[in-house]
Short mmCIF file of C-alpha atoms in Angstrom, two decimals:
data_model
loop_
_atom_site.label_atom_id
_atom_site.label_comp_id
_atom_site.label_asym_id
_atom_site.label_seq_id
_atom_site.Cartn_x
_atom_site.Cartn_y
_atom_site.Cartn_z
CA MET M 1 9.50 21.98 -6.03
CA PRO M 2 7.81 25.19 -4.81
CA ALA M 3 6.94 25.48 -1.12
CA GLY M 4 3.50 24.06 -0.42
CA ALA M 5 3.41 22.18 -3.72
CA ILE M 6 1.51 18.92 -3.76
CA THR M 7 3.35 15.81 -4.85
CA TYR M 8 1.76 13.05 -6.89
CA ASP M 9 1.71 10.74 -3.88
CA GLU M 10 -0.33 13.26 -1.90
CA VAL M 11 -3.19 13.54 -4.36
CA LEU M 12 -6.24 11.32 -4.22
CA TYR M 13 -8.71 11.38 -7.03
CA THR M 14 -12.38 11.67 -6.23
CA GLY M 15 -15.60 11.04 -8.09
CA LEU M 16 -16.05 14.77 -8.62
CA ASP M 17 -16.12 15.88 -12.21
CA ARG M 18 -14.85 19.16 -13.61
CA HIS M 19 -18.21 20.85 -13.03
CA ASP M 20 -17.82 20.28 -9.28
CA SER M 21 -14.56 22.26 -9.12
CA ALA M 22 -16.21 25.06 -7.14
CA LEU M 23 -16.86 22.55 -4.34
CA ILE M 24 -13.25 21.48 -3.97
CA GLU M 25 -11.29 22.93 -1.06
CA LYS M 26 -7.88 22.04 0.32
CA THR M 27 -7.78 19.84 3.43
CA GLU M 28 -5.07 17.93 5.21
CA LEU M 29 -4.12 14.45 4.11
CA ALA M 30 -4.43 11.89 6.91
CA LYS M 31 -1.90 9.41 5.54
CA PRO M 32 0.06 9.05 2.30
CA ILE M 33 -1.06 6.75 -0.47
CA THR M 34 0.88 3.51 -0.31
CA PRO M 35 2.03 1.88 -3.53
CA GLN M 36 0.91 -1.59 -2.37
CA PRO M 37 -2.83 -2.29 -2.16
CA PRO M 38 -4.04 -3.24 1.33
CA THR M 39 -4.99 -6.86 1.83
CA GLY M 40 -7.56 -8.56 4.02
CA ALA M 41 -7.13 -11.56 6.29
CA ASP M 42 -7.71 -13.85 3.30
CA GLY M 43 -4.76 -12.30 1.45
CA LYS M 44 -6.96 -10.76 -1.26
CA SER M 45 -6.78 -7.07 -2.15
CA LYS M 46 -9.36 -4.84 -0.53
CA VAL M 47 -10.53 -1.29 -1.04
CA GLN M 48 -9.64 1.24 1.62
CA PHE M 49 -10.66 4.88 1.87
CA ALA M 50 -8.68 7.51 3.76
CA SER M 51 -10.60 9.45 6.39
CA LYS M 52 -9.13 12.73 5.15
CA VAL M 53 -7.96 13.64 1.69
CA ARG M 54 -6.30 16.65 0.15
CA LEU M 55 -8.31 18.03 -2.73
CA VAL M 56 -6.88 20.59 -5.09
CA ARG M 57 -9.07 23.03 -6.94
CA ILE M 58 -8.30 22.93 -10.65
CA GLU M 59 -9.54 25.91 -12.56
CA HIS M 60 -11.86 25.24 -15.47
CA ILE M 61 -10.33 26.15 -18.82
CA ASN M 62 -12.80 29.05 -19.15
CA GLU M 63 -11.41 30.55 -15.90
CA MET M 64 -7.77 30.47 -17.11
CA ILE M 65 -5.87 33.23 -18.85
CA HIS M 66 -4.45 32.50 -22.31
CA GLU M 67 -0.89 31.91 -21.03
CA GLN M 68 -2.12 29.26 -18.56
CA VAL M 69 -4.09 27.49 -21.27
CA SER M 70 -1.12 27.43 -23.64
CA GLU M 71 1.15 26.04 -20.89
CA ILE M 72 -1.27 23.23 -19.97
CA TRP M 73 -3.11 22.27 -23.16
CA TYR M 74 -1.70 21.12 -26.48
CA SER M 75 -2.22 23.57 -29.31
CA SER M 76 -3.88 22.33 -32.50
CA ALA M 77 -0.47 22.32 -34.19
CA GLU M 78 1.12 20.30 -31.36
CA PHE M 79 -1.76 17.84 -31.40
CA MET M 80 -1.48 17.41 -35.17
CA GLU M 81 2.28 16.83 -34.82
CA ILE M 82 1.62 14.09 -32.25
CA ARG M 83 -0.99 12.48 -34.51
CA THR M 84 1.33 12.61 -37.50
CA LYS M 85 4.14 10.94 -35.52
CA ASN M 86 1.73 8.30 -34.24
CA ASP M 87 0.45 7.64 -37.76
CA ARG M 88 4.05 7.23 -39.00
CA CYS M 89 4.78 4.82 -36.14
CA LEU M 90 1.62 2.84 -36.93
CA GLU M 91 2.55 2.63 -40.59
CA LEU M 92 5.99 1.28 -39.65
CA LEU M 93 4.39 -1.16 -37.21
CA THR M 94 1.86 -2.52 -39.70
CA THR M 95 4.47 -2.92 -42.44
CA GLY M 96 6.85 -4.75 -40.11
CA LYS M 97 9.43 -1.96 -40.21
CA ALA M 98 8.91 -0.73 -36.65
CA VAL M 99 11.99 0.71 -34.99
CA GLU M 100 12.15 1.82 -31.38
CA ASP M 101 14.23 4.99 -30.99
CA GLU M 102 13.90 8.50 -29.56
CA ASP M 103 11.61 9.58 -32.40
CA HIS M 104 9.49 6.43 -32.72
CA THR M 105 7.82 4.36 -30.04
CA MET M 106 5.06 1.84 -30.52
CA ARG M 107 4.12 1.86 -26.83
CA GLY M 108 0.46 2.74 -26.43
CA LEU M 109 -0.32 2.36 -30.13
CA GLU M 110 -0.87 -1.41 -30.05
CA CYS M 111 -4.65 -1.16 -30.00
CA ARG M 112 -4.64 1.22 -32.98
CA THR M 113 -3.53 -1.54 -35.33
CA GLN M 114 -6.23 -3.71 -36.90
CA ALA M 115 -5.07 -6.78 -34.96
CA GLY M 116 -4.78 -4.83 -31.70
CA TYR M 117 -8.21 -3.27 -32.18
CA GLU M 118 -9.81 -6.64 -32.87
CA ARG M 119 -8.07 -8.25 -29.86
CA ARG M 120 -9.21 -5.46 -27.52
CA ARG M 121 -12.75 -5.58 -28.90
CA ARG M 122 -12.88 -9.38 -28.51
CA ASN M 123 -11.57 -9.18 -24.93
CA LYS M 124 -14.15 -6.57 -23.94
CA ARG M 125 -16.97 -8.47 -25.64
CA ASN M 126 -16.02 -11.80 -24.02
CA ALA M 127 -15.86 -10.23 -20.56
CA LEU M 128 -19.20 -8.49 -21.08
CA TYR M 129 -20.91 -11.66 -22.30
CA ALA M 130 -19.48 -13.67 -19.40
CA VAL M 131 -20.96 -11.17 -16.92
CA LEU M 132 -24.31 -10.99 -18.73
CA ASP M 133 -24.52 -14.81 -18.88
CA GLU M 134 -23.80 -15.07 -15.15
CA GLN M 135 -26.36 -12.38 -14.34
CA GLU M 136 -28.97 -14.23 -16.40
CA ARG M 137 -28.09 -17.53 -14.72
CA GLN M 138 -28.51 -15.89 -11.31
CA ARG M 139 -31.82 -14.28 -12.31
CA LYS M 140 -33.20 -17.63 -13.45
CA SER M 141 -32.07 -19.35 -10.25
CA GLY M 142 -33.40 -16.54 -8.05
CA THR M 143 -30.01 -15.75 -6.56
CA LEU M 144 -27.88 -12.64 -6.46
CA ASP M 145 -24.17 -13.01 -5.79
CA PRO M 146 -22.07 -10.03 -6.92
CA GLU M 147 -18.91 -11.87 -5.82
CA VAL M 148 -19.57 -14.63 -8.35
CA ILE M 149 -20.27 -12.05 -11.06
CA ALA M 150 -16.99 -10.30 -10.25
CA GLY M 151 -15.21 -13.66 -10.26
CA VAL M 152 -16.57 -14.52 -13.69
CA TYR M 153 -15.33 -11.18 -15.01
CA LEU M 154 -11.90 -11.60 -13.41
CA LEU M 155 -11.56 -15.10 -14.81
CA GLU M 156 -12.51 -13.97 -18.32
CA SER M 157 -10.15 -10.97 -18.23
CA GLU M 158 -7.28 -12.64 -16.36
CA HIS M 159 -5.13 -12.93 -19.48
CA CYS M 160 -5.48 -9.16 -20.04
CA THR M 161 -4.22 -8.51 -16.52
CA GLU M 162 -1.29 -10.86 -17.07
CA ASP M 163 -0.44 -9.17 -20.38
CA ALA M 164 -0.57 -5.73 -18.73
CA LEU M 165 1.66 -6.88 -15.87
CA GLU M 166 4.17 -8.35 -18.31
CA GLN M 167 4.21 -5.10 -20.31
CA GLY M 168 4.65 -3.15 -17.08
CA ILE M 169 7.69 -5.24 -16.20
CA VAL M 170 9.16 -4.60 -19.66
CA ASP M 171 8.50 -0.85 -19.27
CA GLU M 172 10.09 -0.85 -15.82
CA GLU M 173 13.19 -2.64 -17.11
CA GLU M 174 13.51 -0.14 -19.97
CA VAL M 175 13.26 2.81 -17.55
CA PHE M 176 15.90 1.40 -15.21
CA ASP M 177 18.17 0.50 -18.14
CA GLU M 178 18.09 4.16 -19.19
CA CYS M 179 19.13 5.39 -15.71
#
């Protein structure tokens, strides 16, 4: 790693979008990002903001020279190659002939199947309706409790979180099996 290079653990993402890149300056990082979320006295996760962050200016694509763009961005041909491979993997997946090897992986393509798309759409819709129903219930009763609204959402989407955690464990095991 080059001297002065910034590691992944040292970078915090901000709410700035790419149009704000002129505002970004480097500063010192107060403390490293920890992999475990901080918890409150009640044992629940809580949000914590660092007092200092290191921001890195990323040049806009229009400010880059051609060589930089070609090193960072996929070319049209590379993108089409990726799409073609993904389409082949999806075809194998939908016909029940899916094979996991160096050239074919189904990981990340689950929601591009008809069943995966419908499951994702249903999950999002159910969570949205649960929140809207709770907001309407609170409006009618003259109360406002964002914690209850968040709880309703978490309850409705809990199975998605569990599925994601299970898939993360599978991914982790596969990575460590390869080492």
